[in-house]
Short mmCIF file of C-alpha atoms and ligand atoms in Angstrom, two decimals:
data_model
loop_
_atom_site.label_atom_id
_atom_site.label_comp_id
_atom_site.label_asym_id
_atom_site.label_seq_id
_atom_site.Cartn_x
_atom_site.Cartn_y
_atom_site.Cartn_z
CA MET A 163 3.76 33.58 38.85
CA SER A 164 1.76 33.05 35.83
CA GLN A 165 1.67 28.73 35.00
CA PRO A 166 2.88 27.24 32.13
CA SER A 167 0.62 26.32 29.72
CA LYS A 168 -0.91 23.17 29.63
CA LYS A 169 0.12 21.45 26.13
CA ILE A 170 -2.24 20.24 24.18
CA SER A 171 -1.06 16.21 23.38
CA VAL A 172 -1.62 14.96 20.02
CA ALA A 173 -1.40 11.10 19.07
CA LEU A 174 -0.35 10.84 15.02
CA LEU A 175 -1.28 8.02 13.72
CA PHE A 176 0.84 6.14 10.59
CA GLY A 177 1.80 3.42 8.45
CA GLY A 178 -1.42 1.05 8.60
CA GLN A 179 -2.45 -1.49 6.78
CA SER A 180 -2.73 -0.06 2.39
CA SER A 181 -0.87 0.11 -0.24
CA GLU A 182 0.30 3.12 0.75
CA HIS A 183 1.87 2.60 3.68
CA GLU A 184 5.26 3.34 3.35
CA VAL A 185 3.99 7.07 1.80
CA SER A 186 2.24 7.55 5.39
CA LEU A 187 6.51 7.05 7.55
CA MET A 188 7.00 9.66 4.66
CA SER A 189 4.19 12.14 5.43
CA ALA A 190 4.16 11.33 9.12
CA GLY A 191 7.90 12.10 9.74
CA SER A 192 7.53 15.50 8.01
CA ILE A 193 4.98 15.78 9.94
CA ILE A 194 6.96 15.01 13.50
CA GLU A 195 9.59 17.55 12.31
CA ASN A 196 7.58 20.03 11.86
CA LEU A 197 5.22 20.04 15.05
CA ASP A 198 5.68 22.84 17.60
CA LYS A 199 7.01 20.89 20.82
CA GLU A 200 6.13 23.84 22.78
CA LYS A 201 2.54 23.56 22.27
CA TYR A 202 2.06 19.91 21.56
CA GLU A 203 2.78 17.23 23.21
CA LEU A 204 3.33 13.93 21.04
CA HIS A 205 2.32 10.59 20.90
CA MET A 206 3.53 8.54 17.82
CA VAL A 207 0.94 4.91 17.20
CA GLY A 208 2.18 3.51 14.35
CA ILE A 209 0.19 0.95 13.13
CA THR A 210 2.02 -2.54 11.20
CA LYS A 211 0.80 -3.43 7.62
CA GLU A 212 -0.66 -6.71 9.79
CA GLY A 213 -3.33 -4.35 11.34
CA ARG A 214 -1.44 -4.58 15.17
CA TRP A 215 -0.95 -1.04 16.69
CA LEU A 216 2.02 0.11 18.96
CA LEU A 217 2.89 3.29 20.54
CA PHE A 218 6.15 4.18 19.51
CA THR A 219 8.39 6.09 21.75
CA GLY A 220 11.87 5.67 20.20
CA ASP A 221 14.11 8.12 17.46
CA PRO A 222 11.49 9.20 14.26
CA ALA A 223 14.33 8.50 12.62
CA GLN A 224 13.26 5.08 12.86
CA LEU A 225 9.84 5.47 10.89
CA SER A 226 11.74 5.29 7.48
CA GLY A 227 12.58 1.83 6.42
CA GLY A 228 10.45 0.55 9.42
CA ALA A 229 13.14 0.33 11.56
CA TRP A 230 10.16 1.55 14.33
CA GLU A 231 8.57 -1.91 14.34
CA LYS A 232 11.55 -3.71 16.69
CA GLY A 233 12.36 -0.31 17.79
CA ASP A 234 10.30 1.44 21.49
CA VAL A 235 6.99 -0.23 21.19
CA ALA A 236 4.11 -0.63 22.67
CA PRO A 237 0.99 -2.24 22.21
CA ALA A 238 -1.80 -0.16 22.36
CA ALA A 239 -5.02 1.42 21.07
CA LEU A 240 -7.04 3.99 20.60
CA SER A 241 -10.36 3.25 22.71
CA PRO A 242 -13.57 3.81 21.61
CA ASP A 243 -14.47 4.26 24.87
CA PRO A 244 -15.26 8.59 25.03
CA SER A 245 -14.39 8.41 28.83
CA VAL A 246 -10.98 7.43 28.37
CA HIS A 247 -10.38 9.87 25.71
CA GLY A 248 -7.23 8.42 24.84
CA LEU A 249 -4.83 6.04 24.49
CA VAL A 250 -4.97 2.56 26.82
CA VAL A 251 -1.33 0.64 26.66
CA LEU A 252 -1.42 -1.86 26.94
CA GLY A 253 2.47 -1.74 29.04
CA PRO A 254 4.48 -2.53 30.79
CA PRO A 255 3.47 -0.72 32.52
CA ALA A 256 -0.38 -1.04 31.95
CA ARG A 257 -1.96 2.98 31.41
CA THR A 258 -4.39 5.65 30.25
CA ILE A 259 -2.95 8.45 28.25
CA HIS A 260 -5.31 11.28 27.38
CA ILE A 261 -5.46 12.17 24.25
CA ASP A 262 -6.70 16.25 23.02
CA CYS A 263 -6.26 15.22 19.27
CA VAL A 264 -5.64 12.95 16.67
CA PHE A 265 -3.65 13.46 13.35
CA PRO A 266 -4.65 10.61 11.62
CA ALA A 267 -1.12 10.96 8.71
CA LEU A 268 -3.13 7.73 6.86
CA HIS A 269 -2.90 7.07 3.09
CA GLY A 270 -5.60 5.32 1.80
CA LYS A 271 -7.48 1.95 2.90
CA ASN A 272 -8.02 1.74 6.72
CA GLY A 273 -6.77 5.81 6.85
CA GLU A 274 -8.07 7.78 4.94
CA ASP A 275 -11.32 5.50 3.53
CA GLY A 276 -13.91 6.36 7.34
CA THR A 277 -13.06 3.09 8.95
CA LEU A 278 -10.53 4.84 11.19
CA GLN A 279 -12.90 7.85 11.27
CA GLY A 280 -16.25 5.69 12.48
CA LEU A 281 -13.60 4.89 15.41
CA LEU A 282 -12.53 8.00 16.07
CA ALA A 283 -15.81 9.09 15.95
CA LEU A 284 -16.64 6.90 18.86
CA SER A 285 -13.54 7.23 20.95
CA GLY A 286 -15.12 11.30 21.14
CA ILE A 287 -11.40 12.56 20.72
CA PRO A 288 -11.50 15.75 17.78
CA TYR A 289 -9.31 14.45 14.93
CA VAL A 290 -7.77 15.98 11.99
CA GLY A 291 -9.53 15.50 8.60
CA CYS A 292 -13.03 14.72 7.00
CA ASN A 293 -15.50 12.26 9.13
CA THR A 294 -16.71 8.95 8.44
CA GLU A 295 -19.27 10.00 5.48
CA ALA A 296 -17.00 12.57 3.31
CA SER A 297 -13.66 9.82 3.95
CA ALA A 298 -15.58 6.79 2.88
CA ILE A 299 -17.66 9.03 -0.41
CA CYS A 300 -14.32 10.59 -1.43
CA MET A 301 -12.37 7.55 -1.57
CA ASP A 302 -15.00 5.58 -3.37
CA LYS A 303 -14.36 7.01 -7.04
CA ALA A 304 -16.90 5.45 -8.24
CA VAL A 305 -19.60 7.03 -5.79
CA THR A 306 -17.67 10.56 -6.11
CA HIS A 307 -17.84 10.87 -9.82
CA THR A 308 -21.55 9.70 -9.52
CA LEU A 309 -22.49 12.57 -6.78
CA LEU A 310 -20.32 14.80 -8.87
CA SER A 311 -21.78 14.75 -11.86
CA ALA A 312 -25.51 14.81 -10.43
CA ALA A 313 -24.15 18.16 -10.04
CA ASN A 314 -23.06 19.10 -13.09
CA ILE A 315 -19.11 19.18 -12.15
CA GLU A 316 -16.90 18.09 -15.17
CA GLN A 317 -15.45 14.24 -14.92
CA ALA A 318 -14.35 12.09 -17.64
CA HIS A 319 -17.26 9.65 -18.95
CA TYR A 320 -17.00 6.68 -16.18
CA LEU A 321 -18.44 3.71 -16.53
CA TRP A 322 -17.65 1.21 -12.84
CA PHE A 323 -18.40 -2.57 -12.13
CA TYR A 324 -17.82 -5.22 -9.46
CA SER A 325 -15.26 -7.59 -11.08
CA ASP A 326 -17.62 -10.79 -9.78
CA ARG A 327 -20.24 -8.93 -12.54
CA PHE A 328 -16.85 -9.42 -15.20
CA ALA A 329 -15.66 -12.56 -13.93
CA CYS A 330 -19.17 -14.04 -15.33
CA ALA A 331 -19.74 -11.75 -17.90
CA PRO A 332 -15.94 -10.10 -19.20
CA GLU A 333 -17.41 -10.17 -22.70
CA THR A 334 -20.60 -8.23 -22.22
CA ILE A 335 -18.33 -5.62 -19.71
CA LYS A 336 -15.79 -5.20 -22.37
CA ASN A 337 -18.13 -4.45 -24.94
CA ARG A 338 -19.64 -1.56 -22.87
CA ILE A 339 -16.53 0.01 -21.89
CA CYS A 340 -15.70 -0.35 -25.89
CA ALA A 341 -18.99 1.17 -27.02
CA ARG A 342 -19.72 3.82 -24.37
CA LEU A 343 -15.67 4.85 -23.66
CA ASN A 344 -12.84 6.03 -26.23
CA PHE A 345 -9.58 4.50 -25.71
CA PRO A 346 -6.91 5.07 -23.94
CA VAL A 347 -9.24 4.14 -20.64
CA PHE A 348 -7.38 4.83 -17.42
CA VAL A 349 -8.51 1.36 -15.66
CA LYS A 350 -8.54 1.55 -11.76
CA PRO A 351 -9.93 0.08 -8.24
CA ALA A 352 -12.61 2.11 -7.23
CA ASN A 353 -11.37 2.41 -3.56
CA ALA A 354 -7.33 2.43 -3.69
CA GLY A 355 -4.47 5.35 -4.07
CA SER A 356 -1.54 6.87 -5.20
CA SER A 357 -1.94 5.23 -8.60
CA VAL A 358 -1.85 1.08 -7.17
CA GLY A 359 -3.30 -0.91 -9.24
CA VAL A 360 -4.84 1.62 -12.15
CA SER A 361 -3.20 1.36 -15.73
CA ARG A 362 -3.69 2.88 -18.78
CA VAL A 363 -5.46 0.51 -21.49
CA ASP A 364 -4.53 1.54 -25.37
CA GLY A 365 -7.23 -0.81 -27.03
CA PRO A 366 -9.26 -3.34 -25.92
CA GLN A 367 -6.58 -6.14 -25.60
CA GLY A 368 -5.22 -4.33 -22.68
CA LEU A 369 -8.61 -4.47 -20.92
CA ASP A 370 -7.97 -8.56 -19.16
CA GLU A 371 -5.43 -7.13 -17.73
CA ALA A 372 -6.33 -4.43 -16.35
CA ILE A 373 -9.31 -5.38 -14.40
CA ARG A 374 -6.98 -8.21 -13.31
CA LYS A 375 -4.50 -5.40 -12.13
CA ALA A 376 -7.38 -3.33 -10.69
CA ALA A 377 -9.65 -5.99 -8.49
CA GLN A 378 -6.36 -7.16 -7.02
CA GLU A 379 -6.60 -4.09 -5.12
CA ASP A 380 -10.66 -3.61 -4.80
CA VAL A 381 -14.18 -5.23 -5.59
CA LYS A 382 -15.29 -2.59 -7.20
CA ILE A 383 -13.41 -1.04 -10.42
CA ILE A 384 -13.47 2.10 -12.22
CA VAL A 385 -13.22 2.59 -16.29
CA GLU A 386 -12.55 6.16 -17.28
CA GLU A 387 -12.07 7.85 -20.97
CA GLY A 388 -8.46 9.14 -21.31
CA VAL A 389 -8.17 13.34 -20.49
CA THR A 390 -5.22 14.56 -22.85
CA GLY A 391 -4.51 17.93 -20.72
CA GLN A 392 -2.42 19.11 -17.75
CA GLU A 393 -2.26 16.72 -14.21
CA VAL A 394 -3.29 20.08 -11.40
CA GLU A 395 -3.84 20.05 -8.06
CA CYS A 396 -5.74 22.62 -5.68
CA ALA A 397 -5.78 22.48 -1.72
CA VAL A 398 -8.73 23.47 0.09
CA LEU A 399 -8.62 24.08 3.58
CA GLY A 400 -11.26 24.83 6.36
CA ASN A 401 -14.81 23.47 7.16
CA ARG A 402 -18.22 23.67 5.88
CA GLN A 403 -18.93 26.93 6.02
CA ASP A 404 -15.02 28.88 5.87
CA ALA A 405 -13.51 26.36 3.45
CA GLN A 406 -11.22 28.18 1.12
CA ALA A 407 -8.85 27.42 -2.51
CA SER A 408 -5.44 27.38 -2.46
CA LEU A 409 -3.82 28.18 -5.41
CA VAL A 410 -4.14 25.98 -8.27
CA GLY A 411 0.05 23.69 -8.66
CA GLU A 412 0.80 21.43 -11.78
CA ILE A 413 2.33 18.15 -12.34
CA GLY A 414 4.69 17.76 -15.16
CA ALA A 415 5.12 13.80 -14.61
CA SER A 416 7.49 12.18 -16.38
CA ALA A 417 6.03 9.00 -16.78
CA ALA A 418 3.09 8.09 -19.40
CA PHE A 419 1.15 8.78 -16.03
CA TYR A 420 1.17 9.97 -13.06
CA ASP A 421 2.15 6.26 -11.21
CA TYR A 422 3.26 5.08 -8.03
CA ASP A 423 6.98 5.26 -8.55
CA ASP A 424 6.50 8.75 -10.30
CA LYS A 425 5.01 10.09 -7.03
CA TYR A 426 7.36 8.42 -4.77
CA VAL A 427 10.10 6.64 -6.13
CA ASN A 428 12.22 8.58 -8.49
CA GLY A 429 10.83 11.73 -7.73
CA THR A 430 11.29 13.07 -11.29
CA SER A 431 8.08 14.45 -11.04
CA GLN A 432 8.22 18.44 -11.14
CA LEU A 433 5.60 20.23 -8.87
CA TYR A 434 4.44 23.63 -10.71
CA ILE A 435 3.27 26.45 -8.23
CA PRO A 436 1.57 28.14 -9.66
CA ALA A 437 0.20 26.59 -12.63
CA ARG A 438 0.49 26.87 -16.05
CA ILE A 439 -2.31 28.07 -16.82
CA PRO A 440 -3.95 30.81 -17.65
CA GLN A 441 -6.18 32.50 -14.56
CA GLU A 442 -9.23 31.94 -15.97
CA ALA A 443 -9.27 28.20 -15.58
CA ALA A 444 -7.07 28.65 -11.83
CA GLU A 445 -10.04 30.79 -11.33
CA GLU A 446 -12.61 27.92 -12.04
CA ILE A 447 -10.69 24.86 -10.69
CA ARG A 448 -10.59 27.41 -7.09
CA GLU A 449 -14.18 27.34 -7.48
CA THR A 450 -15.08 23.57 -8.39
CA ALA A 451 -12.69 22.52 -6.18
CA VAL A 452 -14.33 24.18 -2.64
CA ARG A 453 -17.79 23.31 -4.56
CA ALA A 454 -16.80 19.40 -4.35
CA TYR A 455 -15.45 19.73 -0.67
CA ARG A 456 -18.60 21.74 0.46
CA LEU A 457 -20.80 18.78 -1.69
CA LEU A 458 -19.48 15.69 -0.43
CA GLY A 459 -19.15 17.39 3.34
CA CYS A 460 -15.52 17.32 3.36
CA SER A 461 -13.91 18.81 6.70
CA GLY A 462 -10.18 19.77 7.66
CA LEU A 463 -8.48 19.49 4.60
CA ALA A 464 -8.35 17.72 1.18
CA ARG A 465 -7.04 17.70 -2.21
CA VAL A 466 -8.64 17.60 -5.04
CA ASP A 467 -7.01 16.90 -8.49
CA PHE A 468 -8.16 18.31 -12.04
CA PHE A 469 -7.08 17.84 -15.36
CA VAL A 470 -7.23 21.13 -17.74
CA THR A 471 -7.51 20.51 -21.76
CA PRO A 472 -5.18 21.92 -24.54
CA GLU A 473 -9.20 23.79 -24.90
CA GLN A 474 -9.20 25.27 -20.85
CA LYS A 475 -11.35 22.38 -19.87
CA VAL A 476 -11.25 21.56 -16.69
CA VAL A 477 -11.90 18.06 -15.96
CA LEU A 478 -12.09 17.19 -11.63
CA ASN A 479 -10.38 13.94 -11.36
CA GLU A 480 -10.72 13.43 -7.67
CA LEU A 481 -10.84 14.00 -4.35
CA ASN A 482 -8.06 13.12 -1.58
CA THR A 483 -8.75 13.68 1.94
CA LEU A 484 -5.79 12.60 3.24
CA PRO A 485 -3.30 14.15 0.59
CA GLY A 486 0.64 13.09 0.66
CA PHE A 487 1.68 15.39 3.36
CA THR A 488 5.60 15.32 3.26
CA SER A 489 7.07 18.70 3.01
CA ILE A 490 8.03 18.55 -0.59
CA SER A 491 4.47 16.70 -1.14
CA MET A 492 1.77 19.35 -3.75
CA TYR A 493 -0.93 19.53 -0.11
CA PRO A 494 1.42 21.87 1.88
CA LYS A 495 3.78 23.34 -0.14
CA LEU A 496 0.48 25.17 -1.77
CA TRP A 497 0.01 26.37 1.38
CA MET A 498 3.66 27.35 1.73
CA ALA A 499 3.15 29.34 -1.20
CA MET A 500 0.10 30.76 0.41
CA GLY A 501 2.29 32.15 3.16
CA LEU A 502 1.69 29.79 6.00
CA THR A 503 4.44 27.59 7.27
CA TYR A 504 4.33 23.79 7.58
CA GLY A 505 4.20 24.09 10.84
CA GLU A 506 1.62 26.89 11.06
CA LEU A 507 -0.32 24.31 8.59
CA LEU A 508 -0.57 21.88 11.21
CA ASP A 509 -1.90 24.09 13.81
CA LYS A 510 -4.66 25.27 11.19
CA LEU A 511 -5.49 21.94 10.76
CA ILE A 512 -5.82 21.03 14.81
CA GLN A 513 -7.85 24.19 14.97
CA LEU A 514 -9.96 22.99 12.66
CA ALA A 515 -10.72 19.13 14.50
CA PHE A 516 -11.46 21.53 17.73
CA LYS A 517 -13.96 23.50 16.12
CA GLN A 518 -15.36 20.91 14.07
CA ALA A 519 -15.70 18.69 17.27
CA GLY A 520 -17.71 21.61 19.20
CA CYS A 521 -15.00 22.11 21.40
N1 LIG B 860 -9.22 9.99 -16.77
C1 LIG B 860 -8.08 9.83 -17.06
N2 LIG B 860 -7.32 10.29 -18.10
C2 LIG B 860 -6.01 10.66 -18.13
N3 LIG B 860 -5.44 10.39 -16.89
C3 LIG B 860 -5.58 9.80 -15.60
C4 LIG B 860 -6.75 9.39 -15.76
N4 LIG B 860 -7.54 8.51 -14.35
C5 LIG B 860 -6.12 8.92 -14.11
N5 LIG B 860 -5.04 8.92 -14.87
C6 LIG B 860 -3.61 9.17 -14.05
O1 LIG B 860 -3.61 8.19 -13.70
C7 LIG B 860 -3.31 8.91 -12.80
C8 LIG B 860 -3.97 8.44 -11.35
O2 LIG B 860 -5.07 7.84 -11.21
P1 LIG B 860 -5.75 8.81 -10.17
O3 LIG B 860 -7.24 8.64 -10.30
O4 LIG B 860 -5.50 10.32 -9.88
O5 LIG B 860 -5.76 7.53 -8.71
P2 LIG B 860 -5.23 8.03 -7.64
O6 LIG B 860 -6.58 7.38 -6.25
O7 LIG B 860 -4.35 6.29 -7.26
O8 LIG B 860 -4.36 8.83 -7.33
C9 LIG B 860 -3.78 10.44 -12.05
O9 LIG B 860 -2.60 10.91 -11.44
C10 LIG B 860 -2.85 10.65 -13.73
O10 LIG B 860 -1.75 10.62 -14.01
MG1 LIG B 861 -4.79 10.31 -7.76
#
């Protein structure tokens, strides 16, 4: 009689010390629901907003709203020692758990920006998504813009500065913004996500307030000229050699721009799959998405976001290396439209993690 094959042990990381903690809980909820329990042995590891790592063994329904933190938890951490290859649980009882693959369902700072990926690289455990360098590059909108403009990829006109420079010479920087960019402009923290700290500014008088708000999220600030057009997104899946682009999806935002509430609270923005754009624009987006993905050294997955102007000009906005992953999020929905179920997408991402690690 053949032995039942051993399950793959997956650690799902969720929560995190980021302004997108709650979004991560939603993404993790969907992943837990859809991960094939016949194939995988799931270990849920939550990171609190304070940065505590807890192995959670309770009901996944407790994730939303944060009740899990007070539920069945034990302090645990991922060991940087590759001979452990897993989690060290402080107990009771103290023990180690072997992990075959880590799935970081974390967004934003300390999850999507390379910090966690550095620890994962040290641990020697294969993990889903981009490596440290690509994660850090894509998280920083100023670095992404600089690298992609060197490759002649169309983006909004922009400039960036450190907030301490603004504190010393606000008028110089504001004059530079007004001389180089047309209003409206978008003021953003260079490193953040989910529209946190992002403001649309219609004239010079609004700059101080918007810069102050962005500076609460990051020391680096980027200001971009507003692009008028449709907001569209393309999901890329694969490692450098075999990266593939999905169909293009469109966001019909209900607010002045696609802000945090629109994304996660009101649920009022509508997704159109495929996007309501001409075939040629969609082709250009798919090609540019893969080109940017390869250029920045991405692997596993990324969602590449664009604007399409009324003249059909394609303008790249940003790359998200750990995009929203709920079952109603754009990334999984785009692959569903390509014929992959959510569960199959998870299988594929885990396979890509093993392949990237040379397993
Ligand atoms: N240059 C721009 N022109 C027009 N709208 C913009 C521009 N930059 C950002 N936005 C709007 O603000 C939203 C959030 O900005 P984005 O750069 O995507 O930051 P985040 O990383 O927080 O998602 C976008 O989805 C879009 O609606
Ligand atoms: Mg965005």
